[in-house]
Short mmCIF file of C-alpha atoms in Angstrom, two decimals:
data_model
loop_
_atom_site.label_atom_id
_atom_site.label_comp_id
_atom_site.label_asym_id
_atom_site.label_seq_id
_atom_site.Cartn_x
_atom_site.Cartn_y
_atom_site.Cartn_z
CA MET C 64 20.96 -24.52 10.94
CA ILE C 65 22.97 -26.28 8.22
CA LEU C 66 20.92 -27.12 5.16
CA LYS C 67 21.16 -30.57 3.63
CA ILE C 68 22.07 -30.98 -0.02
CA TYR C 69 18.52 -31.78 -1.16
CA GLN C 70 17.20 -28.77 0.78
CA LYS C 71 19.74 -26.49 -0.91
CA ASN C 72 18.81 -27.91 -4.30
CA ILE C 73 15.06 -27.37 -3.76
CA ILE C 74 15.54 -23.84 -2.43
CA TYR C 75 17.98 -22.92 -5.21
CA SER C 76 15.59 -24.18 -7.93
CA PHE C 77 12.62 -22.44 -6.32
CA LEU C 78 14.51 -19.17 -5.85
CA LYS C 79 15.67 -19.27 -9.47
CA ASN C 80 12.05 -19.48 -10.59
CA ILE C 81 11.11 -16.59 -8.29
CA ILE C 82 13.82 -14.45 -9.89
CA ILE C 83 12.71 -15.38 -13.42
CA VAL C 84 9.01 -14.74 -12.76
CA SER C 85 9.81 -11.52 -10.86
CA THR C 86 11.85 -10.29 -13.80
CA VAL C 87 8.96 -10.96 -16.19
CA PHE C 88 6.44 -9.22 -13.93
CA MET C 89 8.82 -6.32 -13.34
CA SER C 90 9.28 -5.86 -17.09
CA LEU C 91 5.52 -5.84 -17.63
CA ALA C 92 5.04 -3.41 -14.74
CA PHE C 93 7.75 -1.14 -16.13
CA PHE C 94 6.21 -1.12 -19.60
CA LEU C 95 2.68 -0.43 -18.39
CA ASN C 96 3.76 2.19 -15.84
CA ILE C 97 5.94 4.12 -18.26
CA LEU C 98 2.98 4.44 -20.62
CA GLU C 99 0.98 5.90 -17.74
CA GLU C 100 3.78 8.34 -16.88
CA ILE C 101 4.18 9.44 -20.50
CA LYS C 102 0.46 10.14 -20.58
CA PHE C 103 0.79 12.15 -17.36
CA PHE C 104 3.61 14.32 -18.76
CA LYS C 105 2.19 14.75 -22.27
CA ASN C 106 1.00 18.32 -21.59
CA THR C 107 4.25 19.42 -19.97
CA ASN C 108 7.70 20.26 -21.28
CA ALA C 109 9.28 17.39 -19.38
CA SER C 110 11.68 15.17 -21.33
CA LEU C 111 11.40 11.38 -21.59
CA GLN C 112 13.83 10.91 -18.71
CA TYR C 113 11.15 11.99 -16.21
CA PRO C 114 8.68 9.17 -17.06
CA ILE C 115 11.56 6.69 -17.01
CA PHE C 116 12.84 8.00 -13.68
CA LEU C 117 9.38 7.94 -12.09
CA THR C 118 8.76 4.43 -13.39
CA PHE C 119 11.95 3.19 -11.71
CA LEU C 120 10.74 4.74 -8.47
CA ASN C 121 7.25 3.19 -8.69
CA VAL C 122 7.96 -0.31 -10.01
CA PRO C 123 9.21 -1.78 -6.67
CA THR C 124 5.87 -0.91 -5.03
CA ILE C 125 4.00 -2.57 -7.90
CA LEU C 126 6.23 -5.62 -7.57
CA TYR C 127 5.53 -5.81 -3.83
CA GLU C 128 1.81 -6.09 -4.58
CA LEU C 129 2.49 -8.82 -7.14
CA PHE C 130 4.71 -11.09 -5.04
CA PRO C 131 1.84 -13.41 -3.94
CA PHE C 132 1.10 -14.10 -7.62
CA ILE C 133 4.81 -14.47 -8.31
CA ILE C 134 5.20 -17.03 -5.52
CA LEU C 135 2.29 -19.14 -6.76
CA ILE C 136 3.48 -19.16 -10.38
CA SER C 137 7.08 -19.81 -9.26
CA THR C 138 5.84 -22.78 -7.25
CA GLN C 139 4.06 -24.15 -10.31
CA LEU C 140 7.15 -23.74 -12.48
CA PHE C 141 9.32 -25.40 -9.83
CA PHE C 142 7.13 -28.50 -9.81
CA LEU C 143 6.74 -28.54 -13.59
CA ASN C 144 10.53 -28.61 -13.97
CA SER C 145 10.86 -31.19 -11.18
CA PHE C 146 8.27 -33.46 -12.80
CA ASN C 147 9.87 -33.10 -16.23
CA LYS C 148 13.34 -33.89 -14.85
CA THR C 149 11.94 -36.68 -12.62
CA GLU C 150 13.53 -34.94 -9.63
CA ILE C 151 10.45 -35.68 -7.52
CA ILE C 152 10.98 -39.41 -8.10
CA ILE C 153 14.64 -39.06 -7.15
CA TYR C 154 13.64 -37.29 -3.92
CA LYS C 155 11.22 -40.12 -3.13
CA ASN C 156 13.94 -42.72 -3.73
CA PHE C 157 16.02 -40.99 -1.08
CA GLY C 158 13.09 -41.08 1.36
CA LEU C 159 11.87 -37.52 0.81
CA SER C 160 8.06 -37.47 0.85
CA ASN C 161 5.84 -35.06 -1.06
CA ILE C 162 4.90 -33.38 2.24
CA LYS C 163 8.56 -32.65 3.01
CA VAL C 164 9.08 -31.04 -0.38
CA ILE C 165 6.00 -28.86 0.14
CA LYS C 166 7.18 -28.02 3.66
CA ILE C 167 10.52 -26.74 2.36
CA ILE C 168 8.84 -24.61 -0.34
CA THR C 169 6.26 -23.20 2.08
CA LEU C 170 8.76 -22.45 4.86
CA PHE C 171 11.11 -20.74 2.42
CA SER C 172 8.21 -18.62 1.12
CA PHE C 173 7.43 -17.57 4.69
CA ILE C 174 11.06 -16.58 5.34
CA PHE C 175 11.14 -14.83 1.97
CA GLY C 176 8.03 -12.91 3.07
CA ILE C 177 9.83 -11.75 6.23
CA PHE C 178 12.67 -10.47 4.04
CA ILE C 179 10.17 -8.69 1.81
CA ILE C 180 8.45 -6.77 4.63
CA THR C 181 11.66 -5.92 6.52
CA VAL C 182 13.98 -5.05 3.65
CA PHE C 183 12.23 -4.83 0.30
CA TYR C 184 9.11 -3.03 1.54
CA THR C 185 11.20 -0.47 3.44
CA PHE C 186 13.17 0.16 0.26
CA SER C 187 10.08 0.34 -1.98
CA SER C 188 8.18 2.65 0.39
CA GLU C 189 11.06 5.15 0.36
CA LEU C 190 11.08 5.10 -3.44
CA LYS C 191 7.28 5.49 -3.47
CA TYR C 192 7.57 8.53 -1.20
CA SER C 193 10.11 10.07 -3.58
CA TYR C 194 7.86 9.17 -6.50
CA LEU C 195 4.85 10.95 -5.00
CA SER C 196 6.90 13.96 -3.89
CA PHE C 197 8.49 14.39 -7.31
CA LYS C 198 5.25 13.87 -9.19
CA ASN C 199 3.41 16.34 -6.97
CA LYS C 200 5.58 19.13 -8.42
CA TYR C 201 3.95 18.58 -11.80
CA THR C 202 0.34 18.38 -10.64
CA ASN C 203 -2.15 21.21 -10.59
CA ASP C 204 -2.51 20.69 -6.83
CA ASN C 205 1.15 21.19 -5.94
CA LYS C 206 0.38 24.46 -4.14
CA TYR C 207 -2.16 22.71 -1.90
CA LEU C 208 -0.53 20.79 0.93
CA ALA C 209 -1.87 18.92 3.96
CA VAL C 210 0.04 17.07 6.68
CA ILE C 211 -0.71 15.59 10.09
CA ASN C 212 1.90 15.72 12.85
CA GLU C 213 2.08 15.96 16.63
CA ASN C 214 0.74 19.53 16.41
CA GLY C 215 -2.44 18.54 14.56
CA LEU C 216 -3.65 19.03 11.00
CA TRP C 217 -1.76 21.57 8.88
CA ILE C 218 -2.97 22.86 5.51
CA LYS C 219 -1.39 25.25 3.06
CA ASP C 220 -4.12 26.52 0.75
CA GLU C 221 -4.15 29.23 -1.92
CA PHE C 222 -7.27 31.00 -3.16
CA ASN C 223 -7.77 34.38 -4.91
CA GLN C 224 -4.11 35.35 -4.49
CA THR C 225 -4.34 34.67 -0.76
CA ILE C 226 -2.25 32.08 1.06
CA ASN C 227 -4.01 30.39 3.98
CA ILE C 228 -1.98 28.52 6.61
CA ILE C 229 -4.50 26.44 8.55
CA ASN C 230 -3.96 24.50 11.76
CA ALA C 231 -6.56 22.39 13.59
CA GLU C 232 -5.97 20.50 16.85
CA LYS C 233 -8.77 17.92 16.48
CA PHE C 234 -10.37 16.16 13.53
CA LYS C 235 -13.43 13.91 13.78
CA ASP C 236 -15.80 12.94 10.98
CA ASN C 237 -16.60 16.18 9.10
CA LEU C 238 -15.55 18.47 11.96
CA ILE C 239 -12.27 20.09 12.91
CA GLU C 240 -11.76 21.89 16.23
CA ASN C 241 -9.60 24.68 17.66
CA ILE C 242 -8.71 26.22 14.31
CA THR C 243 -6.20 28.93 13.50
CA ILE C 244 -6.09 30.37 9.97
CA VAL C 245 -3.31 32.80 9.08
CA GLN C 246 -3.95 34.66 5.82
CA LEU C 247 -1.04 36.09 3.84
CA ASN C 248 -0.79 37.82 0.47
CA GLU C 249 1.43 36.61 -2.36
CA ASN C 250 4.40 38.44 -0.81
CA PHE C 251 3.74 36.63 2.48
CA ASP C 252 2.63 39.83 4.19
CA PHE C 253 0.16 39.36 7.04
CA ILE C 254 -3.52 40.07 6.21
CA LYS C 255 -5.50 38.64 9.10
CA ASN C 256 -5.74 35.83 11.59
CA ILE C 257 -8.94 33.76 12.03
CA ASN C 258 -9.53 31.73 15.19
CA ALA C 259 -12.51 29.40 15.51
CA LYS C 260 -13.71 26.80 18.00
CA GLY C 261 -14.72 24.47 15.19
CA ALA C 262 -15.76 24.07 11.57
CA ASN C 263 -17.72 21.72 9.35
CA ILE C 264 -15.48 20.86 6.37
CA GLU C 265 -17.77 18.43 4.57
CA LYS C 266 -17.85 20.85 1.62
CA ASN C 267 -15.36 23.37 0.26
CA ASN C 268 -17.38 26.17 1.85
CA TRP C 269 -16.40 25.61 5.46
CA LEU C 270 -18.82 26.71 8.17
CA LEU C 271 -16.80 28.09 11.07
CA TYR C 272 -18.41 28.77 14.45
CA ASP C 273 -17.39 30.87 17.50
CA VAL C 274 -15.08 32.92 15.29
CA GLU C 275 -12.71 35.73 16.20
CA ILE C 276 -10.86 37.63 13.45
CA PHE C 277 -7.74 39.72 14.06
CA HIS C 278 -6.84 42.29 11.38
CA LYS C 279 -3.62 44.15 10.87
CA ASP C 280 -5.10 47.67 10.65
CA LYS C 281 -8.76 47.18 11.67
CA PRO C 282 -10.64 46.34 14.84
CA ASN C 283 -11.17 42.69 15.75
CA GLU C 284 -14.40 40.99 14.64
CA ASN C 285 -16.48 38.25 16.27
CA TYR C 286 -19.01 35.95 14.60
CA GLN C 287 -21.17 33.07 15.74
CA GLU C 288 -20.87 31.58 12.23
CA TYR C 289 -18.50 32.43 9.40
CA GLN C 290 -18.19 31.13 5.83
CA PHE C 291 -14.67 30.28 4.69
CA TYR C 292 -13.79 28.83 1.27
CA SER C 293 -11.02 26.24 0.94
CA ASN C 294 -9.79 24.00 -1.84
CA PHE C 295 -9.91 21.22 0.75
CA ASN C 296 -12.84 19.28 2.13
CA LYS C 297 -13.15 16.07 4.16
CA GLN C 298 -13.01 13.83 1.08
CA LYS C 299 -9.92 15.51 -0.36
CA ILE C 300 -8.07 15.39 2.96
CA ASP C 301 -8.88 11.69 3.33
CA SER C 302 -7.59 10.99 -0.19
CA LEU C 303 -4.29 12.76 0.56
CA PHE C 304 -3.64 10.45 3.50
CA SER C 305 -4.86 7.23 1.86
CA ASN C 306 -1.62 6.31 0.05
CA LEU C 307 0.09 4.39 2.84
CA SER C 308 2.48 2.47 0.58
CA SER C 309 4.91 5.41 0.77
CA GLN C 310 5.38 4.89 4.53
CA ASN C 311 7.54 2.20 6.12
CA LEU C 312 6.47 0.42 9.31
CA TYR C 313 8.18 2.94 11.60
CA LYS C 314 6.61 5.92 9.81
CA LEU C 315 3.22 4.21 9.90
CA LYS C 316 3.53 3.84 13.67
CA VAL C 317 4.46 7.52 14.05
CA MET C 318 1.62 8.51 11.73
CA MET C 319 -0.85 6.45 13.76
CA ASN C 320 0.20 8.23 16.98
CA ASP C 321 -0.21 11.61 15.26
CA TYR C 322 -3.67 10.60 14.03
CA LYS C 323 -4.64 9.58 17.57
CA ASN C 324 -3.55 12.94 18.94
CA LEU C 325 -5.61 14.71 16.27
CA GLY C 326 -8.65 12.49 16.80
CA TYR C 327 -8.42 11.28 13.19
CA SER C 328 -9.39 7.68 12.50
CA THR C 329 -6.47 5.24 12.69
CA LEU C 330 -8.47 2.30 11.36
CA GLU C 331 -7.02 2.44 7.86
CA ILE C 332 -3.45 2.59 9.16
CA LYS C 333 -4.01 -0.32 11.55
CA ALA C 334 -5.53 -2.39 8.74
CA TYR C 335 -2.54 -1.62 6.51
CA ILE C 336 -0.04 -2.53 9.25
CA TYR C 337 -1.84 -5.83 9.86
CA LYS C 338 -1.76 -6.45 6.12
CA ILE C 339 2.02 -5.96 6.05
CA ILE C 340 2.63 -8.14 9.12
CA SER C 341 0.50 -10.96 7.64
CA TYR C 342 2.38 -10.82 4.31
CA PRO C 343 4.71 -13.80 5.06
CA PHE C 344 1.64 -15.94 5.79
CA TYR C 345 0.13 -14.77 2.49
CA LEU C 346 3.20 -15.91 0.55
CA ALA C 347 3.40 -19.20 2.45
CA ILE C 348 -0.27 -19.95 1.73
CA MET C 349 0.25 -19.20 -1.97
CA ALA C 350 3.22 -21.60 -2.08
CA LEU C 351 1.22 -24.26 -0.22
CA ILE C 352 -1.78 -23.97 -2.53
CA GLY C 353 0.44 -23.89 -5.61
CA SER C 354 2.15 -27.10 -4.47
CA ILE C 355 -1.11 -28.93 -3.81
CA LEU C 356 -2.45 -27.72 -7.14
CA MET C 357 0.55 -29.12 -9.01
CA TYR C 358 0.34 -32.54 -7.38
CA SER C 359 -3.38 -32.62 -8.22
CA VAL C 360 -3.20 -31.73 -11.92
CA LYS C 361 0.28 -32.72 -13.09
CA SER C 362 -0.69 -35.91 -14.77
CA ASN C 363 -3.33 -34.78 -17.22
CA LYS C 364 -2.98 -31.06 -17.89
CA SER C 365 -0.80 -29.00 -20.22
CA LYS C 366 1.58 -26.35 -18.93
CA THR C 367 -0.64 -23.53 -20.21
CA VAL C 368 -3.73 -24.92 -18.51
CA ILE C 369 -1.84 -25.41 -15.25
CA ILE C 370 -0.55 -21.81 -15.23
CA LEU C 371 -4.03 -20.54 -16.14
CA ILE C 372 -5.57 -22.48 -13.25
CA GLY C 373 -2.93 -20.98 -10.95
CA VAL C 374 -3.77 -17.46 -12.09
CA ILE C 375 -7.50 -18.05 -11.54
CA VAL C 376 -6.85 -19.47 -8.06
CA SER C 377 -4.56 -16.57 -7.13
CA VAL C 378 -7.17 -14.03 -8.25
CA PHE C 379 -9.81 -15.83 -6.16
CA ILE C 380 -7.52 -15.74 -3.12
CA TYR C 381 -6.75 -12.06 -3.71
CA TYR C 382 -10.45 -11.13 -3.66
CA LEU C 383 -11.13 -13.38 -0.67
CA ILE C 384 -8.48 -11.49 1.30
CA TYR C 385 -9.64 -8.15 -0.11
CA PHE C 386 -13.27 -8.63 0.94
CA SER C 387 -12.23 -9.90 4.36
CA ASN C 388 -10.05 -6.80 4.86
CA LEU C 389 -13.00 -4.70 3.70
CA LEU C 390 -15.13 -6.16 6.51
CA GLY C 391 -12.46 -5.03 8.94
CA ALA C 392 -12.19 -1.56 7.42
CA ASN C 393 -15.98 -1.18 7.71
CA GLU C 394 -15.80 -2.40 11.32
CA ASN C 395 -18.04 -5.40 10.61
CA LEU C 396 -15.24 -7.59 11.99
CA PRO C 397 -12.33 -6.85 14.33
CA LEU C 398 -9.26 -5.98 12.26
CA ILE C 399 -7.18 -8.85 13.55
CA VAL C 400 -9.99 -11.29 12.69
CA SER C 401 -10.58 -9.86 9.21
CA THR C 402 -6.84 -10.06 8.51
CA GLY C 403 -6.26 -13.59 9.77
CA LEU C 404 -9.55 -15.27 8.81
CA PRO C 405 -8.76 -15.81 5.08
CA TYR C 406 -5.42 -17.45 5.90
CA VAL C 407 -7.02 -19.76 8.46
CA LEU C 408 -9.73 -20.78 5.97
CA LEU C 409 -7.20 -21.31 3.18
CA PHE C 410 -4.90 -23.34 5.43
CA LEU C 411 -7.76 -25.57 6.60
CA SER C 412 -8.83 -26.10 2.98
CA SER C 413 -5.25 -26.89 2.02
CA SER C 414 -4.95 -29.42 4.83
CA VAL C 415 -7.51 -31.57 3.08
CA GLY C 416 -5.43 -31.44 -0.10
CA LEU C 417 -2.25 -32.33 1.82
CA VAL C 418 -3.76 -35.65 2.85
CA SER C 419 -4.28 -36.70 -0.75
CA VAL C 420 -0.88 -35.33 -1.81
CA ASN C 421 0.90 -37.46 0.78
CA GLU C 422 -0.75 -40.57 -0.64
CA LYS C 423 0.55 -39.92 -4.18
#
C-alpha cells in the first residue's frame, strides 16, 4: 500500500514524538536502574563497568513495559504540535476529518505494537536473560539452581558441604513425585542415592515418603517417611520461574510444554503470552484515548495540565488491565476474557468520545 503525502506527514510527526519520548524515558530508566545496580554491587569488588553493563542489558525490558505510556504521551505531543502549527486546520481544508487523523495514529500504533512484540521484545528478552544470568553470579544464591525441562524438575542444591542433584518427574501444588536425589561431596564423589515416591516441599524440611536409600559402602535402607533438608521450598521454586520477561515467545511455548509434562501450573505462562499478544491492542487503545483526550481539552488547558491528565489516565488504564489480568490469574475469569475485557470496555468508552470528536 502506497501512503499518501498527508499520511506520511502524520506518521513521521508521530514517530518523531515516539522517539523523543522514548529517549527521555530510556534516560530516566537508565539513571534509576544504574543506582539500583550500584547499590547491588556496593559490597563486592566489582568495578563501575558492571552496573553500567547490567543497566544496558535491563533497560530495554523496562522500556517495553513503558511503551503504552510513551504512546499516550507521544499522541498528546503530536496533537499539541499540530494544534500550535494549525496543521489540523490544514488537514480539514483538504477534506481530512478528525476521525481520519485518529485512525492513522491508532492504526500506526497497532502496527508499531506488532513490531514491538516480534522484534523489540525478542531482543529485550534475550538481554534480560543475559542480565539475570550475569547477575546471578554475584548473588548469594548462585550455587542453588533450579530448571524445568522435558525430563522434569532439576535442582542443584548445596548444604553442609554436600551437593544434592535432585530430579522430580511430577510437580503439583506442594508435592513432587518420583524423586531421585544424588548426593555428592565437594569433590563430586558419590555419597548416596535417595529414591522416593513423593515429597511435600511446602517447607525447607521436605517430608519424603516411600523412600529407598542406596549407599556406596553400606546396605540399602528403606523408610516410610524421611526428613530431607533443602534450601528450596515451593515458594522459592515458584519465584525462580516467575520472571518470564527473559523468555521470548518461542521459549515461553517450550517452557509451557515442559510445565505440562511436569504437572506444574501453566496458568502464569498462558497469562503472560496473552498479555504479549494483546500488546498491539494496548498501544492502539492508548493512542485512541490520547487522541480523544486532546480533542476534548485542547482549547482551555495548558500543556502541563494536558500531560498530567494523560499520565493520570494512563495509570488508571494500567491498573484496570492489571486487575483484570489478576482475575484471570486467580481463575475468577477465563484468561482470554480477563485479557480482552479491558480493551473492549476502553474501546466502547472511546467510541462515545469519537462521536463528539467528529463533530468538532
